[in-house]
PDB file of C-alpha atoms in Angstrom:
ATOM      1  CA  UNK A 259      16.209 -98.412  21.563  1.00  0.00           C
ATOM      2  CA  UNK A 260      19.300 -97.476  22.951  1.00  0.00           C
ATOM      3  CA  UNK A 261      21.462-100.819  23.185  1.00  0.00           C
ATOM      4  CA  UNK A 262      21.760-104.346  21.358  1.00  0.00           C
ATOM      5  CA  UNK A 263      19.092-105.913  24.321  1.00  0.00           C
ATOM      6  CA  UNK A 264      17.057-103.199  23.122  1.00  0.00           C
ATOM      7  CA  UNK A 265      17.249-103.683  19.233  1.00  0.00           C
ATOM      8  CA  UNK A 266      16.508-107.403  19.869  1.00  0.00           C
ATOM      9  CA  UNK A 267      13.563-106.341  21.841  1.00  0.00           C
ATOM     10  CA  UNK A 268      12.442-103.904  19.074  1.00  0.00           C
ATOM     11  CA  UNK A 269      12.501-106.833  16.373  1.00  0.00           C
ATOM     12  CA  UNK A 270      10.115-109.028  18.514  1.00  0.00           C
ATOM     13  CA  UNK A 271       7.692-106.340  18.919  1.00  0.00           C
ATOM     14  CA  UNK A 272       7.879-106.063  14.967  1.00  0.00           C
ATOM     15  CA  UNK A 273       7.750-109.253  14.010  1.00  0.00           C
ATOM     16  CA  UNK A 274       4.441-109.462  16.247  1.00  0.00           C
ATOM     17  CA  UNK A 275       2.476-106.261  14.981  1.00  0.00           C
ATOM     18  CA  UNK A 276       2.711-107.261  10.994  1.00  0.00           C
ATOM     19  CA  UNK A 277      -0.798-105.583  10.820  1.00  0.00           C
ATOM     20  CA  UNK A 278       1.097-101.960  11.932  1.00  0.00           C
ATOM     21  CA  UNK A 279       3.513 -99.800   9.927  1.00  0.00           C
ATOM     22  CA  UNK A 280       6.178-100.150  12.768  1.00  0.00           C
ATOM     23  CA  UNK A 281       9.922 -98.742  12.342  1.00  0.00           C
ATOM     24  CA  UNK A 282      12.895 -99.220  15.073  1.00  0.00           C
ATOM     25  CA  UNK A 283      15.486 -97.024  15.124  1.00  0.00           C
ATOM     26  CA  UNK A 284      19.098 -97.735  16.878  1.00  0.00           C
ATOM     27  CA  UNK A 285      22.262 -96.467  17.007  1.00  0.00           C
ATOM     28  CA  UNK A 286      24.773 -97.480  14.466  1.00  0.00           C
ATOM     29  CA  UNK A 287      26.943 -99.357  16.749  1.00  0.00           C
ATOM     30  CA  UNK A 288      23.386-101.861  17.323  1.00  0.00           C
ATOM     31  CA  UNK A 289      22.621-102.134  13.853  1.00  0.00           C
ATOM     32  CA  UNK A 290      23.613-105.678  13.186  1.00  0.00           C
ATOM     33  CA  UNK A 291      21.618-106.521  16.022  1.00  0.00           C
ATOM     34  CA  UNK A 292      18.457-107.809  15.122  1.00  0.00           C
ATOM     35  CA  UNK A 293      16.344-107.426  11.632  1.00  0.00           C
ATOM     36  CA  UNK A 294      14.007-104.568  11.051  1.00  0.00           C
ATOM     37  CA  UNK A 295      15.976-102.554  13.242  1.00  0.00           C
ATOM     38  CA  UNK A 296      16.951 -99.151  10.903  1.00  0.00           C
ATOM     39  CA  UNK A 297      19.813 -96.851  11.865  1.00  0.00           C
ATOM     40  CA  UNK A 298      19.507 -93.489  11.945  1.00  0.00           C
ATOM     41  CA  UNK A 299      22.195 -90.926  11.997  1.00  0.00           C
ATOM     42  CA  UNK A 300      19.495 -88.969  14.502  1.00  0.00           C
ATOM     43  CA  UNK A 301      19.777 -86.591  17.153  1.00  0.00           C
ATOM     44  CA  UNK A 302      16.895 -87.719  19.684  1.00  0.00           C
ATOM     45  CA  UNK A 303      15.660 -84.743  20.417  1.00  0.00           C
ATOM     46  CA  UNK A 304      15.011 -83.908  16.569  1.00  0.00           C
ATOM     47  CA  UNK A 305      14.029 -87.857  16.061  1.00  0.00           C
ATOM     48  CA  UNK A 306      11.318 -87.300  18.454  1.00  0.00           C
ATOM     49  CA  UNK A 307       9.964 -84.131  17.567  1.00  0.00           C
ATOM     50  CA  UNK A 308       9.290 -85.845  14.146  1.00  0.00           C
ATOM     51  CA  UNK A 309       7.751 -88.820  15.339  1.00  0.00           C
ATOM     52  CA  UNK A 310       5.542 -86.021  17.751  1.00  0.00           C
ATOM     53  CA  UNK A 311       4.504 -84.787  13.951  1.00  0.00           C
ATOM     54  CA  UNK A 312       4.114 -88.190  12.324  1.00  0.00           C
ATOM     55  CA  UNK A 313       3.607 -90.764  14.633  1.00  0.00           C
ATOM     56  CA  UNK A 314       0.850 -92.568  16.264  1.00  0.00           C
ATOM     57  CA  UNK A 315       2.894 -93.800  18.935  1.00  0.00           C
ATOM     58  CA  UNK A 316       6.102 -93.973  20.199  1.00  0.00           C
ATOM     59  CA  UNK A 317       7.664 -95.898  22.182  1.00  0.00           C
ATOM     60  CA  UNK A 318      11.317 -95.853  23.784  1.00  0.00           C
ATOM     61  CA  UNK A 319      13.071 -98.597  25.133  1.00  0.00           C
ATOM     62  CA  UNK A 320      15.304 -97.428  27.556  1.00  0.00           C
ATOM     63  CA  UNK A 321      15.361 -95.751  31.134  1.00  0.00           C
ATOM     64  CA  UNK A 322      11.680 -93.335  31.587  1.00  0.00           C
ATOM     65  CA  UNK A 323      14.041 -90.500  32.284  1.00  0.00           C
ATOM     66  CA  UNK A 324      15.491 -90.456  28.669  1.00  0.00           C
ATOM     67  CA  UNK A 325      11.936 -91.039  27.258  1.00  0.00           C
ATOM     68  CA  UNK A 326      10.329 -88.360  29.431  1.00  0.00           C
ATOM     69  CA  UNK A 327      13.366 -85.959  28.630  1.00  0.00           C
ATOM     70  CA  UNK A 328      12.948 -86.313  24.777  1.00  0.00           C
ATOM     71  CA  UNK A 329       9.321 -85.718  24.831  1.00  0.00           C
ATOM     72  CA  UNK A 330       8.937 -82.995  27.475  1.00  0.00           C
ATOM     73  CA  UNK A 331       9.357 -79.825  24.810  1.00  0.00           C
ATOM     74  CA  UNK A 332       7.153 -81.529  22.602  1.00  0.00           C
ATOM     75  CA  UNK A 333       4.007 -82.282  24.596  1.00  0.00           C
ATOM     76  CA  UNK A 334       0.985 -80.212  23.909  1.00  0.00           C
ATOM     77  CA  UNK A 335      -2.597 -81.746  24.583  1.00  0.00           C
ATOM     78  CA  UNK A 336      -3.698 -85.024  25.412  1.00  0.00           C
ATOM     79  CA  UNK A 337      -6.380 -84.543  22.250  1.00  0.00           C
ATOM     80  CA  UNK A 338      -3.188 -84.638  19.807  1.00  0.00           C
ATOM     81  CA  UNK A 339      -0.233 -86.167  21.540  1.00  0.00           C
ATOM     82  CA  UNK A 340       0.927 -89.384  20.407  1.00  0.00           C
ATOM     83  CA  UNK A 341       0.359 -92.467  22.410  1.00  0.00           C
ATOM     84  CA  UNK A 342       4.297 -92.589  24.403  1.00  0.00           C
ATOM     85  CA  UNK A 343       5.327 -95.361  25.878  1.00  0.00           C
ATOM     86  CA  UNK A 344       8.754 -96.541  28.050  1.00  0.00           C
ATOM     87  CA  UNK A 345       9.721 -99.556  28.741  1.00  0.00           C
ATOM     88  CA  UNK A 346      13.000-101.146  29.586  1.00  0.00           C
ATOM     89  CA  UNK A 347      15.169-103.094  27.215  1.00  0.00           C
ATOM     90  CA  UNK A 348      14.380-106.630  28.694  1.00  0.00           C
ATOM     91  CA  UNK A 349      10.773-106.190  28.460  1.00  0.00           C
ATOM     92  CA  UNK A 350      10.150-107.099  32.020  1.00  0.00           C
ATOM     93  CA  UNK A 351       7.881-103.313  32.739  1.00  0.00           C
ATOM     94  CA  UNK A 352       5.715-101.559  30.260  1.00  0.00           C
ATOM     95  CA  UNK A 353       4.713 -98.504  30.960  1.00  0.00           C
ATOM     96  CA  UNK A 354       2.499 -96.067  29.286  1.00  0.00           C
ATOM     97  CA  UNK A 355       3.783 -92.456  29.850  1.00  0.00           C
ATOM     98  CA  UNK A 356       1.628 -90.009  27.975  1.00  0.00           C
ATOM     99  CA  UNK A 357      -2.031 -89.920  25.717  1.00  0.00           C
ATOM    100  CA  UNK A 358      -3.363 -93.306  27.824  1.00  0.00           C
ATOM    101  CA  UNK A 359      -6.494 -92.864  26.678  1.00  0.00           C
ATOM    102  CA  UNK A 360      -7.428 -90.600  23.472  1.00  0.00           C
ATOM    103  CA  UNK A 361      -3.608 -91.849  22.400  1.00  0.00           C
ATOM    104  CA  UNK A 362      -4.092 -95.488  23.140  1.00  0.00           C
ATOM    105  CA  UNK A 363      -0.811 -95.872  25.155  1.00  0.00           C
ATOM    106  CA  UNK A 364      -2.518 -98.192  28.170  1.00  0.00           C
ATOM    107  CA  UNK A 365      -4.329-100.391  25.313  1.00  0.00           C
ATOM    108  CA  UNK A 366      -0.931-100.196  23.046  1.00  0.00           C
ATOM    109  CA  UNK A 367       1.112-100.961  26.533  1.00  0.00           C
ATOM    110  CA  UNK A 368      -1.152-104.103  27.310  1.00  0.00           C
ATOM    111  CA  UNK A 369      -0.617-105.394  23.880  1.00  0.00           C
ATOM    112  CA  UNK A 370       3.250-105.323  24.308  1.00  0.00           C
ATOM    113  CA  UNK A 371       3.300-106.867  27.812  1.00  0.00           C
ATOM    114  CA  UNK A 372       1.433-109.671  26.261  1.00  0.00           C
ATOM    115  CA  UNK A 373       3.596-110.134  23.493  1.00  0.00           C
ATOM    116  CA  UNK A 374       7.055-109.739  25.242  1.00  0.00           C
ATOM    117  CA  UNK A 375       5.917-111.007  28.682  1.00  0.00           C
ATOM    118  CA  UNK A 376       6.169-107.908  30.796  1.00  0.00           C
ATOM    119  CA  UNK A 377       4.275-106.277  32.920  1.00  0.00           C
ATOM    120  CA  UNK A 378       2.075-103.298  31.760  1.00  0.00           C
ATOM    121  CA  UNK A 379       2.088-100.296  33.969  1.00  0.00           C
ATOM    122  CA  UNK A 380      -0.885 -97.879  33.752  1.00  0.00           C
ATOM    123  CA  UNK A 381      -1.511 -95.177  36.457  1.00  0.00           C
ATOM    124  CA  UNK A 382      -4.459 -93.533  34.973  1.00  0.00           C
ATOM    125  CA  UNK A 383      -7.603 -93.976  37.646  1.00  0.00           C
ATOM    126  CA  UNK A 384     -10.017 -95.381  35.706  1.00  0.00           C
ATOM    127  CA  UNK A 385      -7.824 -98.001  34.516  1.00  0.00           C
ATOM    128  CA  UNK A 386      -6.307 -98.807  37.854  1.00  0.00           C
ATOM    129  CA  UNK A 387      -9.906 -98.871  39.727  1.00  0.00           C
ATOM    130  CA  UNK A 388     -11.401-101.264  36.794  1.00  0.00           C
ATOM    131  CA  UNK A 389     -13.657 -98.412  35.390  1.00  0.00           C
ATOM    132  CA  UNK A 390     -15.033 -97.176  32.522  1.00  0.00           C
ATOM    133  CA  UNK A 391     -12.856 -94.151  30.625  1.00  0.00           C
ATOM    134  CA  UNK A 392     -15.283 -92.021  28.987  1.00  0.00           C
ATOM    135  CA  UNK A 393     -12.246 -90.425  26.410  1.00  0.00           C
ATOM    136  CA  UNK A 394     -11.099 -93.570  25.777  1.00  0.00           C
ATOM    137  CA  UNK A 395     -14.941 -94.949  24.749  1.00  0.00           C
ATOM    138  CA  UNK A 396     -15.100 -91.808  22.558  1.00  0.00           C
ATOM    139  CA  UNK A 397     -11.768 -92.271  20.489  1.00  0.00           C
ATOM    140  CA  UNK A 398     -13.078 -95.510  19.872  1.00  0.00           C
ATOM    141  CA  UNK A 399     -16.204 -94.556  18.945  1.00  0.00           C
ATOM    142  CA  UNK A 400     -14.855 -92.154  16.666  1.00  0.00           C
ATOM    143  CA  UNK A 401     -16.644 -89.548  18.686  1.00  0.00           C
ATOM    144  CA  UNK A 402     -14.922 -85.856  19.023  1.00  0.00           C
ATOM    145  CA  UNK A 403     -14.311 -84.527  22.729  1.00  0.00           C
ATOM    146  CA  UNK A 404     -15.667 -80.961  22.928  1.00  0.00           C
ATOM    147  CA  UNK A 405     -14.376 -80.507  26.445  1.00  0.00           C
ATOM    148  CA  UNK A 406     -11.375 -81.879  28.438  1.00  0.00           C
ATOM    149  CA  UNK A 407     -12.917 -80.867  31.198  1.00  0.00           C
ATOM    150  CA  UNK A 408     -16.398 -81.778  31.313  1.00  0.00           C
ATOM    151  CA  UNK A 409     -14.380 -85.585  30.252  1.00  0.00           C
ATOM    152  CA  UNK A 410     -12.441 -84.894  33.611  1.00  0.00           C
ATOM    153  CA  UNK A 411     -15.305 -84.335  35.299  1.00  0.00           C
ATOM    154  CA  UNK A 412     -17.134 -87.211  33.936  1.00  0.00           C
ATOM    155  CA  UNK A 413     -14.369 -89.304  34.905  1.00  0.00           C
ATOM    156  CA  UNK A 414     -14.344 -88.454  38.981  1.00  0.00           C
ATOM    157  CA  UNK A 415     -18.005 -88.633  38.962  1.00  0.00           C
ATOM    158  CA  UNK A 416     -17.553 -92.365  37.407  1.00  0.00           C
ATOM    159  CA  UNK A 417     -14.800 -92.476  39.765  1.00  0.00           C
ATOM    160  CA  UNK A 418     -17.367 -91.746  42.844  1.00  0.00           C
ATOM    161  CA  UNK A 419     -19.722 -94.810  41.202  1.00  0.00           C
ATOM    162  CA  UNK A 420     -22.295 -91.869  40.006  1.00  0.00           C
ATOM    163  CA  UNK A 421     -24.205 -91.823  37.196  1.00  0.00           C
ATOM    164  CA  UNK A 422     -23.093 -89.486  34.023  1.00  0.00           C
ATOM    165  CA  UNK A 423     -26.385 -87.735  31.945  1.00  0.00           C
ATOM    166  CA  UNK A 424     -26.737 -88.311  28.370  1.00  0.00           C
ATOM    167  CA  UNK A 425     -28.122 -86.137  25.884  1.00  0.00           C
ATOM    168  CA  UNK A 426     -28.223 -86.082  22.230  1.00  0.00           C
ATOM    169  CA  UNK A 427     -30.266 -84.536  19.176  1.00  0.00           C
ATOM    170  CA  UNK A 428     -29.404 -87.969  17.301  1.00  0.00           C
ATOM    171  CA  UNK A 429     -30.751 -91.538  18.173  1.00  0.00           C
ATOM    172  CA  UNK A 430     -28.137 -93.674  19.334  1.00  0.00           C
ATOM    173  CA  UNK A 431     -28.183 -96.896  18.284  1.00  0.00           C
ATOM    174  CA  UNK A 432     -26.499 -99.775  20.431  1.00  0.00           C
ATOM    175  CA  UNK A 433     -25.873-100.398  24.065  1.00  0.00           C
ATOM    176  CA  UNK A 434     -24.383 -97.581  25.842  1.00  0.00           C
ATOM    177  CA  UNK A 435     -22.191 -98.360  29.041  1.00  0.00           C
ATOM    178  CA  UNK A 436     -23.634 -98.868  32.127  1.00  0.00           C
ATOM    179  CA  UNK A 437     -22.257 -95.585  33.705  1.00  0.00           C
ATOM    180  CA  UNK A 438     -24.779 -93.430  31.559  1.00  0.00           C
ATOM    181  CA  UNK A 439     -27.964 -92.514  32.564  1.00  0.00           C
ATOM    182  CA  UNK A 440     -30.352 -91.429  29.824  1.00  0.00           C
ATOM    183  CA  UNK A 441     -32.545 -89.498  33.264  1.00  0.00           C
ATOM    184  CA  UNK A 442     -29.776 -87.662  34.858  1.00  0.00           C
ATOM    185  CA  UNK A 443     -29.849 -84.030  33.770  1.00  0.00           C
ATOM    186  CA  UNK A 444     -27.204 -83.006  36.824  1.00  0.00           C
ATOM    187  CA  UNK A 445     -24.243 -84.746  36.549  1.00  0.00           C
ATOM    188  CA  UNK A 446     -21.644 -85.028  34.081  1.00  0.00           C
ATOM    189  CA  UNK A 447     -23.808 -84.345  30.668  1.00  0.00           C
ATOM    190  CA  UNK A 448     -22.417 -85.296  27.666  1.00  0.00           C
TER     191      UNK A 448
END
């Protein structure tokens, strides 16, 4: 966070994700602001290149263009980028900026909006057309993503209402989302 609105702001979102190892950071001058909050002597450019190392997610409260500035270098793949999320220091827009899916930023950005009473902005397609995210179902299925691409491509052909194939040497126990279709050997295969 970037000013005392922000700090305050920070402290909520703490004090409502006990369950998560979550650490503000201010500027000295908003310490005093609200608990939790941590100063760092930090430059944010180095601060963020950490939390690209260490971090699950990140999010900046504060104008999209500082947030999109300090993670630009740093962005590599949406397999291993953090979940980054921007949202401004009264809380009223929420927006998840970078690993939606794999990273968890649209769940992580829904969870927020709830809890400070903001409105969560996603852009990603599936999400915005109410469909399933085939990435996303794998991360949570602790599945591994051989190709970005053939996920892309399963994604526009879900996209189009088509069926996606499904193959595997290994029975699969449970229901499986409506969008596969154990007969289609065409489209999509995963």
């Amino acid at each position: 966070a970037f000013s005392s609105s922000g700090a305050k702001l920070c402290a909520e979102i703490i004090e409502n994700m006990k369950e998560d190892l979550v650490e503000a950071f201010v500027p000295e001058k908003y310490a005093n602001s609200a608990k939790y909050v941590k100063v760092r002597a930090y430059n944010l450019y180095k601060s963020t290149e950490k939390s690209f190392e260490t971090a699950d997610c990140i999010i900046f409260i504060g104008a999209a263009g500082i947030a999109v500035r300090a993670i630009a270098p740093f962005v590599r793949s949406k397999k291993t980028d953090p979940a980054v999320i921007c949202m401004d220091e009264r809380g009223i827009n929420v927006i998840s900026l970078l690993s939606g899916h794999i990273g968890g930023a649209n769940r992580i950005t829904h969870q927020i909006a709830l809890m400070v009473g903001g409105n969560p902005i996603i852009t990603t397609a599936t999400d915005i057309n109410d469909k399933f995210a085939v990435d996303e179902w794998a991360t949570r299925k602790n599945l591994h993503i051989m190709s970005l691409k053939k996920a892309r491509d399963m994604a526009a052909y879900i996209l189009e209402n088509e069926k996606i194939g499904l193959i595997s040497d290994f029975d699969i126990r449970g229901e499986l989302p409506q969008e596969f279709d154990r007969n289609e050997k065409n489209k999509g295969i995963c």
